[in-house]
XYZ file of C-alpha atoms in Angstrom:
665
model
C -65.206 25.144 8.096
C -65.878 24.206 4.571
C -69.642 23.496 4.259
C -71.541 21.913 1.168
C -75.562 23.276 0.612
C -77.825 20.537 -0.350
C -81.059 21.618 -2.089
C -83.951 18.881 -2.020
C -86.576 20.271 -4.668
C -90.419 19.323 -3.300
C -93.417 19.861 -5.482
C -97.134 19.523 -4.832
C -98.793 18.729 -7.868
C -101.696 21.259 -8.671
C -105.227 20.144 -9.278
C -104.507 19.536 -13.037
C -106.259 17.192 -15.575
C -103.366 15.677 -17.538
C -99.973 16.446 -19.361
C -98.160 17.680 -16.281
C -94.662 17.284 -17.125
C -92.156 17.650 -14.370
C -88.281 16.767 -15.410
C -86.096 16.219 -12.429
C -82.650 18.731 -11.944
C -83.790 21.563 -14.047
C -86.540 24.312 -14.788
C -89.054 23.227 -17.090
C -92.417 24.819 -18.038
C -95.756 22.662 -16.495
C -98.475 22.492 -18.759
C -102.375 21.357 -18.567
C -105.681 22.007 -20.126
C -106.344 24.971 -18.237
C -103.326 26.803 -16.943
C -99.478 27.459 -17.329
C -97.032 26.933 -14.440
C -92.923 28.362 -14.408
C -90.722 26.753 -11.885
C -88.044 29.330 -11.629
C -85.513 29.366 -8.678
C -86.738 26.149 -6.755
C -90.326 27.755 -6.791
C -93.401 27.432 -8.825
C -95.161 30.247 -10.803
C -98.526 30.113 -12.264
C -99.666 32.244 -15.277
C -103.068 32.753 -16.060
C -102.475 35.489 -18.762
C -100.349 36.210 -21.881
C -98.666 38.839 -20.026
C -97.364 36.719 -16.895
C -96.078 33.793 -19.349
C -93.919 36.632 -20.914
C -93.003 37.878 -17.910
C -91.906 34.568 -16.363
C -90.718 33.406 -19.350
C -88.034 35.735 -19.488
C -87.062 35.451 -15.798
C -86.871 31.236 -16.343
C -84.110 32.324 -19.532
C -82.645 34.517 -16.952
C -82.702 31.724 -14.613
C -81.186 29.127 -17.363
C -77.925 31.184 -18.170
C -77.183 31.670 -14.587
C -77.299 28.025 -13.982
C -75.097 27.612 -17.085
C -72.717 29.901 -15.689
C -72.428 27.714 -12.422
C -72.333 24.757 -14.340
C -69.373 26.104 -16.258
C -67.510 27.372 -12.575
C -68.065 24.132 -11.335
C -66.283 22.214 -14.283
C -63.684 24.606 -14.086
C -63.172 24.233 -10.368
C -63.126 20.392 -10.729
C -60.629 21.169 -13.345
C -58.368 22.861 -11.030
C -58.935 20.336 -8.335
C -57.692 17.740 -10.751
C -54.540 19.799 -11.388
C -53.998 20.435 -7.858
C -54.015 16.394 -7.061
C -51.681 15.847 -10.075
C -48.754 18.496 -9.618
C -48.812 19.646 -5.811
C -45.786 18.761 -4.194
C -47.258 18.198 -0.642
C -48.987 14.975 -0.042
C -52.948 15.273 -0.362
C -55.350 12.338 0.481
C -59.337 12.704 1.161
C -61.043 10.211 2.919
C -64.967 9.963 4.310
C -65.377 10.146 8.454
C -64.562 6.215 8.239
C -61.452 6.859 7.015
C -61.961 5.259 3.303
C -59.742 6.396 0.823
C -61.896 8.728 -1.797
C -58.439 10.495 -3.354
C -55.091 10.776 -3.231
C -52.739 12.872 -5.552
C -49.566 11.410 -7.349
C -47.191 12.658 -4.586
C -48.851 10.632 -1.732
C -49.079 7.477 -3.913
C -45.619 8.093 -5.010
C -44.338 8.352 -1.292
C -46.147 4.838 -0.714
C -44.691 3.280 -3.503
C -47.644 2.678 -4.795
C -50.101 3.791 -7.547
C -53.238 6.295 -6.841
C -55.498 3.649 -8.088
C -54.225 1.199 -5.381
C -56.084 3.220 -2.572
C -59.524 2.967 -4.194
C -61.707 0.934 -1.847
C -59.129 0.497 0.989
C -58.948 1.801 4.629
C -56.261 4.442 5.276
C -55.321 1.894 8.775
C -55.533 -1.226 6.432
C -52.186 0.266 5.100
C -50.710 1.977 7.509
C -51.958 1.153 10.900
C -50.815 3.313 14.028
C -51.613 5.046 17.143
C -52.623 7.682 14.843
C -56.289 6.177 14.898
C -56.960 8.253 17.859
C -55.955 11.278 16.580
C -58.270 10.660 13.564
C -61.120 9.713 16.112
C -60.417 12.905 17.840
C -60.523 15.138 15.131
C -64.021 13.476 13.703
C -65.320 14.025 17.497
C -64.593 17.347 18.038
C -64.490 18.814 14.421
C -60.976 20.398 14.997
C -58.185 20.708 12.822
C -55.287 18.377 14.144
C -51.479 19.577 13.370
C -48.429 17.552 13.674
C -45.132 18.656 13.138
C -42.064 16.243 12.692
C -43.507 13.296 13.623
C -41.933 10.283 13.470
C -42.970 7.611 11.150
C -41.529 3.726 10.159
C -43.038 2.229 7.122
C -44.427 -1.035 7.806
C -42.517 -3.775 6.571
C -39.246 -1.486 6.053
C -37.555 -1.006 9.159
C -34.430 -0.870 7.397
C -35.112 2.756 5.928
C -35.194 3.562 9.650
C -37.469 6.513 11.089
C -38.940 9.084 8.747
C -40.503 12.486 10.084
C -43.509 14.166 8.769
C -45.198 17.598 9.328
C -48.928 16.802 8.538
C -52.583 18.378 8.710
C -56.134 16.524 9.064
C -59.056 19.161 8.366
C -62.383 17.890 8.802
C -64.707 18.796 6.155
C -68.490 19.895 7.706
C -71.702 19.135 5.491
C -74.749 21.360 5.849
C -75.977 19.709 9.407
C -72.432 20.387 11.296
C -71.050 16.770 10.575
C -67.964 15.619 9.483
C -68.509 13.872 6.558
C -64.840 14.274 4.840
C -61.222 14.485 6.072
C -58.478 15.903 4.078
C -54.989 14.811 5.167
C -52.024 16.859 3.906
C -48.473 15.526 4.278
C -44.846 16.747 4.163
C -41.665 14.762 4.461
C -39.418 16.828 6.781
C -36.595 13.648 7.281
C -33.968 15.259 5.423
C -34.917 18.712 7.688
C -34.915 16.942 11.172
C -31.717 14.989 10.185
C -29.870 18.101 9.310
C -31.153 19.914 12.236
C -29.649 16.756 14.362
C -26.724 16.902 12.458
C -26.330 20.275 13.162
C -26.868 20.242 16.726
C -24.596 17.219 16.965
C -22.008 19.527 15.228
C -22.561 22.428 17.897
C -21.872 19.865 20.545
C -18.974 18.459 19.043
C -17.450 21.763 18.320
C -18.211 22.800 21.986
C -16.574 20.106 23.228
C -13.692 20.098 21.344
C -13.460 23.927 21.975
C -13.574 23.249 25.696
C -11.201 20.228 26.210
C -8.958 20.471 23.017
C -5.263 20.537 24.291
C -4.145 22.732 21.536
C -5.475 26.656 21.758
C -8.489 27.756 19.883
C -9.297 31.572 19.147
C -12.099 32.965 17.740
C -11.072 36.169 15.645
C -12.248 39.068 13.327
C -9.954 39.171 10.064
C -9.033 42.656 11.750
C -7.316 40.223 14.428
C -9.573 41.270 17.142
C -9.939 38.297 19.596
C -13.843 37.160 20.166
C -13.243 34.045 22.154
C -10.310 32.089 23.666
C -10.510 28.226 24.808
C -8.809 26.965 28.483
C -6.223 25.686 26.468
C -5.158 29.028 24.933
C -5.303 30.666 28.434
C -2.842 27.961 30.013
C -0.575 28.740 26.871
C -0.222 32.505 27.077
C -0.803 32.893 31.016
C -3.894 34.967 30.427
C -7.314 34.730 31.277
C -9.919 34.855 28.559
C -10.912 38.277 28.864
C -7.037 39.490 28.667
C -6.446 37.514 25.656
C -9.777 39.374 23.987
C -8.370 42.534 25.389
C -4.497 41.865 24.184
C -5.757 41.008 20.625
C -3.224 39.159 18.033
C -0.956 41.994 18.407
C -0.257 40.916 22.475
C 0.250 37.205 21.723
C 2.479 37.000 18.668
C 5.910 38.738 18.139
C 5.050 41.488 15.784
C 9.088 41.261 14.755
C 8.635 37.846 12.844
C 8.388 38.267 9.470
C 5.930 35.129 9.313
C 3.495 37.041 10.979
C 2.503 39.218 8.470
C 3.413 36.762 5.472
C 0.588 34.931 7.337
C -1.895 37.360 7.104
C -1.458 37.944 3.451
C -1.768 34.502 2.604
C -5.154 34.575 4.660
C -6.149 37.456 2.518
C -5.554 35.790 -0.889
C -6.243 31.969 -0.195
C -8.364 32.152 3.204
C -6.234 30.040 4.999
C -2.641 29.545 6.270
C -0.467 27.173 8.159
C 2.950 28.639 9.870
C 5.038 28.493 12.454
C 6.021 31.842 14.534
C 7.155 33.255 17.815
C 4.537 33.595 20.597
C 4.657 35.528 23.248
C 3.574 35.049 27.156
C 2.064 36.608 29.747
C 5.382 37.352 31.320
C 7.525 38.345 27.993
C 8.758 35.070 27.403
C 9.139 34.132 23.896
C 8.622 30.530 22.497
C 7.904 28.920 19.010
C 4.362 28.353 18.173
C 2.385 26.643 15.031
C -1.081 28.516 13.847
C -3.181 27.237 11.418
C -6.208 29.558 10.599
C -9.128 29.537 8.239
C -11.955 32.164 7.291
C -15.259 31.302 7.622
C -18.978 33.246 7.870
C -21.315 32.727 10.672
C -24.924 32.273 10.277
C -25.321 35.846 9.861
C -23.101 36.421 7.658
C -19.858 37.729 8.920
C -16.518 36.780 8.093
C -14.769 35.516 11.218
C -11.612 33.326 11.369
C -10.508 30.351 13.591
C -7.357 29.966 15.019
C -5.535 26.763 16.283
C -2.293 27.559 18.370
C 0.068 25.041 19.220
C 3.073 25.264 21.608
C 5.947 23.643 19.685
C 8.849 24.066 22.058
C 9.051 20.237 23.050
C 9.057 19.699 19.058
C 11.355 21.765 18.459
C 13.733 20.317 20.853
C 12.967 17.046 19.519
C 13.440 18.235 16.332
C 16.552 19.341 17.018
C 17.990 16.063 18.725
C 16.552 14.274 16.325
C 18.414 16.471 13.431
C 21.841 16.116 15.713
C 21.195 12.548 15.666
C 20.760 11.728 12.380
C 23.583 13.941 11.405
C 25.918 11.728 13.442
C 23.989 8.314 12.281
C 24.920 9.856 8.588
C 28.314 10.692 9.104
C 28.917 7.294 10.897
C 27.078 5.244 8.005
C 28.351 7.028 5.189
C 32.019 7.399 6.616
C 32.216 3.485 8.103
C 34.971 1.163 6.251
C 32.305 -1.329 6.166
C 29.633 -1.865 3.841
C 26.276 -0.821 5.359
C 22.961 -0.441 3.933
C 19.533 0.248 5.114
C 16.256 -1.938 3.707
C 12.826 -2.163 4.215
C 11.482 -4.610 6.666
C 8.559 -5.833 3.942
C 10.178 -6.370 0.688
C 13.752 -5.650 1.243
C 13.937 -2.041 -0.652
C 17.403 -0.489 -0.628
C 16.684 3.117 1.184
C 20.314 4.017 1.522
C 23.936 2.217 1.044
C 26.933 4.061 2.038
C 30.060 4.302 -0.018
C 31.925 1.088 1.224
C 29.068 -1.182 0.024
C 29.408 0.406 -3.496
C 33.084 0.171 -3.360
C 32.762 -3.399 -2.510
C 29.971 -4.446 -4.569
C 30.366 -2.868 -7.941
C 26.872 -1.440 -7.884
C 26.219 2.337 -8.509
C 23.829 4.104 -5.949
C 20.933 4.601 -8.826
C 21.253 0.718 -9.661
C 20.581 -0.097 -5.573
C 18.414 2.707 -4.075
C 14.491 2.342 -4.572
C 15.035 -1.464 -5.977
C 14.820 -4.660 -3.856
C 17.713 -6.658 -2.570
C 15.433 -9.647 -4.398
C 15.885 -8.015 -7.835
C 19.824 -8.583 -7.377
C 22.320 -11.311 -7.608
C 23.621 -10.191 -4.193
C 22.465 -13.678 -2.488
C 24.516 -16.892 -3.835
C 22.576 -19.252 -1.696
C 18.614 -18.721 -0.985
C 19.171 -20.910 1.974
C 21.613 -17.965 2.805
C 19.089 -15.376 2.246
C 16.140 -17.329 4.331
C 18.143 -18.120 7.248
C 19.241 -14.489 7.827
C 15.774 -13.309 7.111
C 13.652 -15.484 9.635
C 15.842 -14.223 12.911
C 14.682 -10.546 11.899
C 11.007 -11.341 11.738
C 11.145 -11.976 15.000
C 12.744 -8.619 15.813
C 16.246 -10.417 16.709
C 19.586 -8.853 16.060
C 21.966 -10.815 13.882
C 25.631 -10.751 14.769
C 28.335 -12.136 12.308
C 25.970 -14.447 10.002
C 28.083 -16.065 7.297
C 26.936 -16.198 3.952
C 28.066 -15.948 0.168
C 27.367 -12.960 -1.654
C 27.738 -12.188 -5.274
C 29.420 -8.596 -6.807
C 28.102 -7.154 -9.837
C 30.895 -8.627 -11.472
C 30.415 -12.177 -10.411
C 32.836 -12.648 -8.124
C 31.943 -14.490 -5.178
C 32.851 -13.648 -1.574
C 32.562 -14.707 2.048
C 31.044 -12.068 4.467
C 30.125 -11.697 8.156
C 26.422 -10.349 8.305
C 25.234 -8.573 10.801
C 21.246 -6.579 10.807
C 19.263 -4.948 13.505
C 15.597 -3.166 12.954
C 15.459 0.613 13.084
C 13.154 3.247 12.270
C 13.921 5.095 9.391
C 12.312 7.676 7.551
C 9.318 7.016 9.778
C 8.777 3.475 8.533
C 10.489 -0.183 10.022
C 13.548 -1.150 8.377
C 17.042 -3.219 8.543
C 20.026 -1.743 9.117
C 22.719 -4.230 7.902
C 26.516 -4.402 7.724
C 28.850 -6.224 5.980
C 32.366 -7.646 6.645
C 33.966 -9.133 3.992
C 36.445 -11.942 5.089
C 37.067 -13.696 1.945
C 40.437 -12.754 2.167
C 40.367 -14.250 5.768
C 39.023 -17.421 5.043
C 41.366 -17.630 2.065
C 44.258 -17.396 4.147
C 42.974 -19.611 6.683
C 42.211 -22.370 4.042
C 46.285 -21.735 2.439
C 47.124 -22.373 6.385
C 45.338 -25.171 6.681
C 46.678 -26.510 3.237
C 50.282 -25.685 4.318
C 50.057 -27.343 7.786
C 48.621 -30.450 6.104
C 51.714 -30.011 3.535
C 54.044 -29.441 6.214
C 52.673 -32.540 8.298
C 53.296 -34.609 5.204
C 56.236 -33.458 4.305
C 58.077 -34.091 7.834
C 56.594 -37.668 8.046
C 57.792 -37.775 4.194
C 61.351 -36.488 5.510
C 61.507 -38.922 8.508
C 61.046 -41.956 6.726
C 61.445 -41.326 3.427
C 65.276 -42.428 3.540
C 64.482 -45.139 5.609
C 62.169 -46.520 2.521
C 64.354 -45.678 -0.253
C 67.680 -47.586 1.197
C 65.813 -51.116 1.149
C 64.065 -50.195 -1.999
C 67.481 -49.607 -3.843
C 68.875 -52.252 -2.481
C 65.881 -54.892 -3.907
C 65.840 -52.704 -7.607
C 69.909 -53.467 -7.763
C 69.483 -56.891 -7.051
C 66.313 -57.345 -9.588
C 68.670 -56.014 -12.326
C 71.494 -58.263 -11.441
C 68.628 -61.004 -11.932
C 68.050 -59.417 -15.441
C 71.277 -60.286 -16.232
C 71.521 -64.242 -15.795
C 70.076 -66.493 -18.427
C 68.715 -68.460 -15.576
C 65.469 -65.845 -15.024
C 65.424 -64.973 -18.982
C 62.131 -66.358 -18.962
C 60.701 -64.016 -15.706
C 61.757 -61.102 -17.511
C 58.742 -59.588 -17.902
C 58.099 -59.657 -14.316
C 61.989 -58.756 -13.598
C 60.814 -55.127 -15.610
C 57.562 -54.672 -14.129
C 58.507 -55.103 -10.164
C 61.408 -52.338 -11.268
C 58.795 -50.398 -12.689
C 57.016 -50.461 -9.586
C 59.770 -49.677 -7.676
C 60.778 -46.410 -9.619
C 56.958 -45.217 -9.181
C 57.134 -45.825 -5.572
C 60.270 -43.940 -5.443
C 58.686 -41.071 -7.372
C 55.831 -40.789 -4.707
C 58.543 -40.480 -2.164
C 60.100 -37.865 -4.070
C 56.987 -36.207 -4.358
C 56.622 -36.714 -0.573
C 59.920 -35.095 0.187
C 59.274 -31.915 -2.268
C 56.177 -31.083 0.324
C 58.926 -30.538 3.295
C 61.428 -29.172 1.073
C 63.091 -25.999 3.048
C 63.290 -22.784 1.455
C 65.623 -23.267 -1.599
C 68.925 -21.645 -1.423
C 69.056 -22.085 -5.254
C 66.602 -19.230 -5.792
C 67.975 -17.136 -8.433
C 66.502 -13.894 -10.101
C 65.535 -14.888 -13.371
C 62.366 -13.984 -15.921
C 59.449 -16.422 -15.313
C 58.626 -16.375 -19.153
C 62.273 -17.695 -20.073
C 61.332 -20.830 -17.766
C 58.063 -21.165 -19.363
C 59.819 -21.429 -23.066
C 62.613 -23.572 -22.054
C 59.785 -26.086 -20.849
C 57.349 -25.413 -24.072
C 59.137 -28.509 -26.688
C 58.476 -30.914 -23.272
C 55.095 -29.890 -22.471
C 54.059 -29.869 -25.858
C 55.578 -33.427 -26.528
C 53.455 -34.595 -23.678
C 50.342 -32.668 -24.898
C 50.612 -34.458 -28.497
C 50.188 -37.816 -26.777
C 46.823 -36.729 -25.885
C 45.823 -34.808 -29.392
C 46.288 -31.041 -27.088
C 47.637 -28.389 -28.185
C 49.538 -25.569 -25.976
C 48.891 -21.946 -26.573
C 51.569 -19.191 -24.997
C 50.466 -16.070 -24.333
C 53.501 -14.288 -22.412
C 53.296 -10.882 -21.372
C 56.040 -8.379 -20.774
C 56.554 -9.062 -16.693
C 59.977 -8.391 -13.864
C 62.171 -10.920 -13.196
C 61.280 -12.793 -9.998
C 63.513 -14.689 -7.592
C 62.787 -18.226 -8.270
C 64.143 -21.478 -8.130
C 64.309 -23.361 -11.748
C 63.410 -26.737 -10.690
C 60.893 -25.899 -8.549
C 59.275 -23.787 -11.274
C 59.483 -26.987 -13.951
C 57.814 -28.875 -11.318
C 55.106 -26.393 -10.768
C 54.547 -25.890 -14.632
C 54.681 -29.666 -15.381
C 51.977 -30.388 -12.439
C 49.729 -27.787 -13.383
C 50.038 -28.746 -17.484
C 49.707 -32.074 -16.797
C 46.780 -31.341 -14.684
C 45.246 -29.512 -17.873
C 45.818 -31.875 -20.112
C 44.248 -35.002 -18.350
C 41.053 -32.876 -17.670
C 40.493 -32.158 -21.601
C 39.141 -34.444 -24.383
C 41.177 -34.478 -27.174
C 41.410 -31.715 -29.496
C 41.320 -29.172 -26.377
C 43.569 -25.991 -26.055
C 46.049 -25.534 -23.114
C 46.603 -21.681 -22.507
C 49.392 -20.527 -20.647
C 49.819 -16.861 -19.971
C 51.849 -14.442 -17.732
C 50.878 -10.869 -17.039
C 51.285 -7.955 -14.186
C 47.883 -7.200 -12.068
C 47.731 -4.963 -9.408
C 51.410 -5.435 -8.465
C 51.762 -8.998 -9.195
C 53.017 -10.975 -11.626
C 50.408 -13.463 -12.737
C 51.113 -17.199 -14.114
C 47.769 -18.724 -15.569
C 47.240 -21.774 -17.064
C 43.452 -22.692 -18.162
C 42.372 -25.273 -20.064
C 39.037 -26.363 -21.586
C 37.925 -29.295 -19.554
C 34.430 -29.628 -17.750
C 35.331 -27.676 -14.652
C 35.256 -28.635 -10.903
C 32.397 -29.613 -9.149
C 31.821 -27.033 -6.373
C 31.479 -29.774 -4.048
C 35.313 -30.571 -4.246
C 36.333 -26.956 -4.666
C 37.479 -26.670 -1.131
C 39.538 -29.808 -1.137
C 41.488 -28.854 -4.268
C 45.127 -29.062 -3.159
C 44.719 -31.299 0.013
C 47.296 -34.064 0.233
C 45.981 -37.516 -1.046
C 42.907 -35.627 -2.500
C 42.515 -36.578 -6.054
C 39.480 -37.133 -8.502
C 41.615 -39.226 -10.957
C 41.715 -42.804 -11.573
C 45.426 -44.033 -10.464
C 46.371 -40.015 -8.941
C 48.198 -39.818 -5.668
C 46.649 -36.640 -4.710
C 49.966 -34.798 -4.266
C 50.594 -33.088 -7.792
C 48.994 -29.884 -6.604
C 49.677 -30.396 -3.076
C 53.181 -30.210 -3.980
C 52.142 -26.966 -6.396
C 50.688 -25.263 -3.400
C 53.849 -26.251 -1.150
C 56.441 -24.673 -4.055
C 53.874 -21.348 -4.496
C 54.030 -21.063 -0.301
C 57.859 -21.311 -0.505
C 57.820 -18.568 -3.490
C 55.746 -16.148 -1.262
C 52.880 -16.737 -3.876
C 49.324 -18.101 -3.944
C 47.474 -20.166 -6.066
C 43.548 -18.910 -7.083
C 41.023 -20.992 -8.879
C 38.463 -20.083 -11.094
C 36.238 -22.572 -12.440
C 33.058 -22.950 -14.807
C 31.673 -25.522 -17.279
C 33.949 -24.206 -19.843
C 37.276 -24.837 -17.868
C 39.252 -24.189 -15.362
C 42.084 -21.783 -14.423
C 44.874 -21.520 -12.100
C 46.322 -18.453 -11.142
C 49.746 -18.511 -9.184
C 50.228 -14.758 -8.013
C 53.925 -14.025 -7.111
C 54.631 -10.966 -5.389
C 57.015 -8.594 -7.051
């Protein structure tokens, strides 16, 4: 208990006549006319003689010195108390017995998010109403100290802060009569400590749960490889009880002949941990592959221990071997496949791998594709082909023989059949794509269709050609006869026009018949350059009428088995088409050269090119884009090329068109 003494001073005024002076709070000499009084130590002393006066005066001086010392001590105590309130870490509150604030320190005000001056004149439960009011009343009533450890508390108006925890003590201060007149409350915030203890408790519970229920074996060992504990999974793995595992030690459960054991131990000594695979030993002596992860740590007593997580990887090793063989087989099939193949990511079409056939076909190098998206290349010719190919893949649908046009690095367009399926590659979802180049097939099919049409037209022409020509010849003869008579002199213009139209009709019939002409018996071994040079004057004369120049670039080529007349007709038709496709001032180039075992005749103009929508129809009988054209010129050229075991390819763009006639040597 802390007690404070209060002194009440009472005096009886002695009989005196006047001039009695009794100031409160200090010792003073009391004088009257007859006697002298001294107030010393709370008592009145009467001095009747000079000796008594000197004695009391000395005692009075000593009493005053003692009181001054007491005052100084009280001042120091007040200074210490003030410093305590300002500097102390614990929260301190002084309140009266009715719980009104008298004084709080800075720490308490800060913890309450207030200023020290905010508490004066307020009651504690005005700020913090709570169930502790009963406790405070109990302390006042019993005059006993009350202490609470880790008491929960929620700040009013701040529930989002959650529950806080406090150690607090309430001390009653008694007066001289033994009644409570002050209360001293000290508090300490232990929220973090309580939460740390909760975390530690939860952590221990988690560890215990993991230890007991883990599917992996867990061992607790010393750095000297003595086993202190083993969980149930470890017991099942090694076929031993916990006691047997502890008795056997590490030397009894690992294959000491495995060099990875010592390497792992040395690694842990250097770095504090290791993770490695090694051979483990069952109780019956059976050896099996395992993976061990170990870490050094210290327990609460500072002892260095190690944990070991042990996993039986027998099934994983078998799966890895099966996967390795499967991947090896897939790799061989993938890279040795003659069809172009690629593996791309499903999300952005990034090339993960490509085989040699794709590189050879596309003309790209591996480093130009791997790691890049297919969208970064110009492989797709038509975006519609790309979208129609991608849409079923997004639905995990297998794609088979999707026809599309793709562009090689050189710019050449080819037709392919695409097949694709979703696979897992390097642990991610990918597309395995396979391409089958059918450019030659489609070209062959187109040529075959052309030839079939030519053959059909030719057969029709052969069937009716002579029947039409005979009447036409008769009509033309009579028209010439009528031209010689004076009677029809004025109709000469009409007669000439009719003869001209009959000749034009005869020329068309001749072209019809050329479509059906069988393999010529007049083919001889001769040089194509000689045939071109012999026709050059005739071609130049025809070109000059349209202000067109002809340039010959004739390379060294071997002789071919050709029909001179048919080759002349082929050259005339191709040259006439080129001349008519150009504006005045254009240049027609005729070249010959060898290419991959073939002799090539190239006729190149500087026209505006052939529209893409017409390109597939070029060479069909009766198809023409020229006014007054018959659509039989190029059809005849295809027929002649076919009879010479040759083919015609077309290359066209906005700067002109080139017809390539490729003769097989």
